[in-house]
mmCIF file of C-alpha atoms in Angstrom:
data_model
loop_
_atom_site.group_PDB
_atom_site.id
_atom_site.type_symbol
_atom_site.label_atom_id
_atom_site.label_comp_id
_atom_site.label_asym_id
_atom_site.label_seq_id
_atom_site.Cartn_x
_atom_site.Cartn_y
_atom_site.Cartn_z
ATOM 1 C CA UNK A 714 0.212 5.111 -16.666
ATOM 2 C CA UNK A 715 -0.655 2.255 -14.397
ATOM 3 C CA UNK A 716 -2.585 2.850 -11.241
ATOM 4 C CA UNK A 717 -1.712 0.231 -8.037
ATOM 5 C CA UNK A 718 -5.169 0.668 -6.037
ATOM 6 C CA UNK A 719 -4.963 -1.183 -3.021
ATOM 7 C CA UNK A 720 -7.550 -1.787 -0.030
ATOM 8 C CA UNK A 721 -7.008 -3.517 3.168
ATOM 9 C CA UNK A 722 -9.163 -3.911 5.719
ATOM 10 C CA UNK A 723 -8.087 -4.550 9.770
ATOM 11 C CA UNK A 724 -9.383 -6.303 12.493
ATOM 12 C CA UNK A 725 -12.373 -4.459 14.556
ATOM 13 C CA UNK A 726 -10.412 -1.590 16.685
ATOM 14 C CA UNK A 727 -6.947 -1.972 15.176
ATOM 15 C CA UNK A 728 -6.337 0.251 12.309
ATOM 16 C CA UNK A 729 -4.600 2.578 14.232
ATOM 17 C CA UNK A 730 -2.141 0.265 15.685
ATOM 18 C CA UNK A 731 -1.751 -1.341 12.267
ATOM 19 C CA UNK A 732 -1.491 2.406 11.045
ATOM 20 C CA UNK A 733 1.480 3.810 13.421
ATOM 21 C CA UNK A 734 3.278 0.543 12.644
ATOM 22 C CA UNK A 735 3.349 0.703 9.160
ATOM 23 C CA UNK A 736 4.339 4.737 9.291
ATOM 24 C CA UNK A 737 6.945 3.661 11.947
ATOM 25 C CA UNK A 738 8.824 0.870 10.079
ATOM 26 C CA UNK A 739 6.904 0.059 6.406
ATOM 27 C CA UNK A 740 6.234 3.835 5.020
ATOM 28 C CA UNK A 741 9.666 5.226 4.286
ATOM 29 C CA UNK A 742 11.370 1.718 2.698
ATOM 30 C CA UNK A 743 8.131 1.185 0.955
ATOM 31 C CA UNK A 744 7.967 4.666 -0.561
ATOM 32 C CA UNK A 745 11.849 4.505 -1.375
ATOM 33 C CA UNK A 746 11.220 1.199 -3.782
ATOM 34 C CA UNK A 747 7.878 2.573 -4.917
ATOM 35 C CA UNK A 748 8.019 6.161 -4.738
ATOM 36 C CA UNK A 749 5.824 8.821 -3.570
ATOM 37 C CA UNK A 750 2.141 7.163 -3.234
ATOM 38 C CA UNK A 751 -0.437 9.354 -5.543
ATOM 39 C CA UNK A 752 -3.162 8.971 -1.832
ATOM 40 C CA UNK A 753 -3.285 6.752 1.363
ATOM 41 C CA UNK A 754 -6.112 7.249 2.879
ATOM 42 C CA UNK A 755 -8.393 5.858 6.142
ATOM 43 C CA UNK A 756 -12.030 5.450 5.379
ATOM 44 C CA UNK A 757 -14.585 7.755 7.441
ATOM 45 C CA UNK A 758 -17.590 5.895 6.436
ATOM 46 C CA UNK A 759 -18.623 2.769 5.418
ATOM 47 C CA UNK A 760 -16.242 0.346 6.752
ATOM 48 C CA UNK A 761 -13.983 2.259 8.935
ATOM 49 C CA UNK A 762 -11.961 -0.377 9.866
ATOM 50 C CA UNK A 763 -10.312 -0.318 6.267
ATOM 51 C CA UNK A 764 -7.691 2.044 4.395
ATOM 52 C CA UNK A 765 -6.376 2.609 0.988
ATOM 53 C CA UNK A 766 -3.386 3.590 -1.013
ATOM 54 C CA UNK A 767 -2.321 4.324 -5.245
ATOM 55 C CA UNK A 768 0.805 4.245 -6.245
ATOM 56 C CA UNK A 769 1.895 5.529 -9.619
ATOM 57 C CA UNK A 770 3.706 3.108 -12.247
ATOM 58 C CA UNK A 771 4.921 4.061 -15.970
ATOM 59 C CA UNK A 772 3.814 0.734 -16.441
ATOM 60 C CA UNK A 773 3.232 -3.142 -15.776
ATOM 61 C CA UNK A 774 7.209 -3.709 -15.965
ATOM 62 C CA UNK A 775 7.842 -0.564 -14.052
ATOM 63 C CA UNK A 776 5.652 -1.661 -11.290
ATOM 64 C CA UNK A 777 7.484 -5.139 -11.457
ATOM 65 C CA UNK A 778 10.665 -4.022 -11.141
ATOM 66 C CA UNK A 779 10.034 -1.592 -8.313
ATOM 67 C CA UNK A 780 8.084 -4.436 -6.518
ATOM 68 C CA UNK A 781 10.861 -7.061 -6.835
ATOM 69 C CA UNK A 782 13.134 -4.484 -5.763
ATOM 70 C CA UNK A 783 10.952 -3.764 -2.358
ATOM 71 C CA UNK A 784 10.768 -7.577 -1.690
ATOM 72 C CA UNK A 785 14.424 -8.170 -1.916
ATOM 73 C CA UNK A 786 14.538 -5.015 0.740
ATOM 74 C CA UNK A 787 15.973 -6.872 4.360
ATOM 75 C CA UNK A 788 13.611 -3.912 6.125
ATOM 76 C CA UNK A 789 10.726 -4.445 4.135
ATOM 77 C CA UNK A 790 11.070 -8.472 5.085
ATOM 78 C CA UNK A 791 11.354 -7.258 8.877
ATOM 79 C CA UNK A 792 8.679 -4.786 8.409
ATOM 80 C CA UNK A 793 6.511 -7.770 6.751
ATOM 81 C CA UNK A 794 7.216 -9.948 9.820
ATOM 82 C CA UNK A 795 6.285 -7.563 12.786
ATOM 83 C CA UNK A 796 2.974 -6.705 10.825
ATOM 84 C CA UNK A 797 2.256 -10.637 10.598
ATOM 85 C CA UNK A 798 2.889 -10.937 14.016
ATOM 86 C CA UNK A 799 0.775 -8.129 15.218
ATOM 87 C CA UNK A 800 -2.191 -9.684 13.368
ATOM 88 C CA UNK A 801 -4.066 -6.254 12.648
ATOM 89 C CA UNK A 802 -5.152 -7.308 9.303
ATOM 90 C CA UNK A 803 -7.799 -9.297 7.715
ATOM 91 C CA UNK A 804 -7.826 -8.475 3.765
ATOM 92 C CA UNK A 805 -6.265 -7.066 1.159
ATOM 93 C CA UNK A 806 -7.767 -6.212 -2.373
ATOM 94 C CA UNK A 807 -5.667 -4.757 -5.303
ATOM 95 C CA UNK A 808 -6.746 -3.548 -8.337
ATOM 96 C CA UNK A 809 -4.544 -2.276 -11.790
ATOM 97 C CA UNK A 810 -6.378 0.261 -13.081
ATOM 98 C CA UNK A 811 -5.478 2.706 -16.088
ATOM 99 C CA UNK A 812 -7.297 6.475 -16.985
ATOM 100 C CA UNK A 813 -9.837 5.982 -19.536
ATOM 101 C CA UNK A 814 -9.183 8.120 -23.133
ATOM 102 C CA UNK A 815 -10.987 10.872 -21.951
ATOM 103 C CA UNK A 816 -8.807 11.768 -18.939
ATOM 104 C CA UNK A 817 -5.233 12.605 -18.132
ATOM 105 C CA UNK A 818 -3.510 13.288 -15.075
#
């Protein structure tokens, strides 16, 4: 199991522009390529201008595949484009993490 841990942060007083975009236009095609994500999530303290999601591979060549196959999407490309052009965000971390021995989902 392969966890996809990813954090972006937006631009001072955006997030929830960036937010209804993305569940407008990025949220279903996304989650069609990728599948269901395991949490997305908006921060409530610490930096609130950031958010975070997991999605849930089998592995590194499942996550790949499913990635190449969301790039190749036409609405992912436009969905890609109109978050460029709105300019809401200002980072993006990722991180692959696995469980450790003693844990299993």
């Amino acid at each position: 199991m392969l966890y996809d841990v990813r954090t972006y942060t937006c631009r001072p007083g955006t997030i929830k522009k960036h937010l209804a975009l993305y569940a407008e236009y990025g949220f279903a095609i996304q989650s069609q390529h990728l599948g269901k994500p395991l949490a997305y999530m908006q921060t409530e303290t610490g930096n609130v201008n950031s958010y975070m999601h997991i999605w849930v591979y089998d592995s590194a060549a499942d996550r790949e595949a499913r990635r190449q196959a969301l790039q190749k999407d036409p609405a992912w490309a436009d969905y890609l484009k109109m978050s460029a052009e709105a300019g809401y965000l200002v980072s993006q971390e990722n991180r692959l993490m696995s469980p450790v021995s003693f844990f299993q989902p």
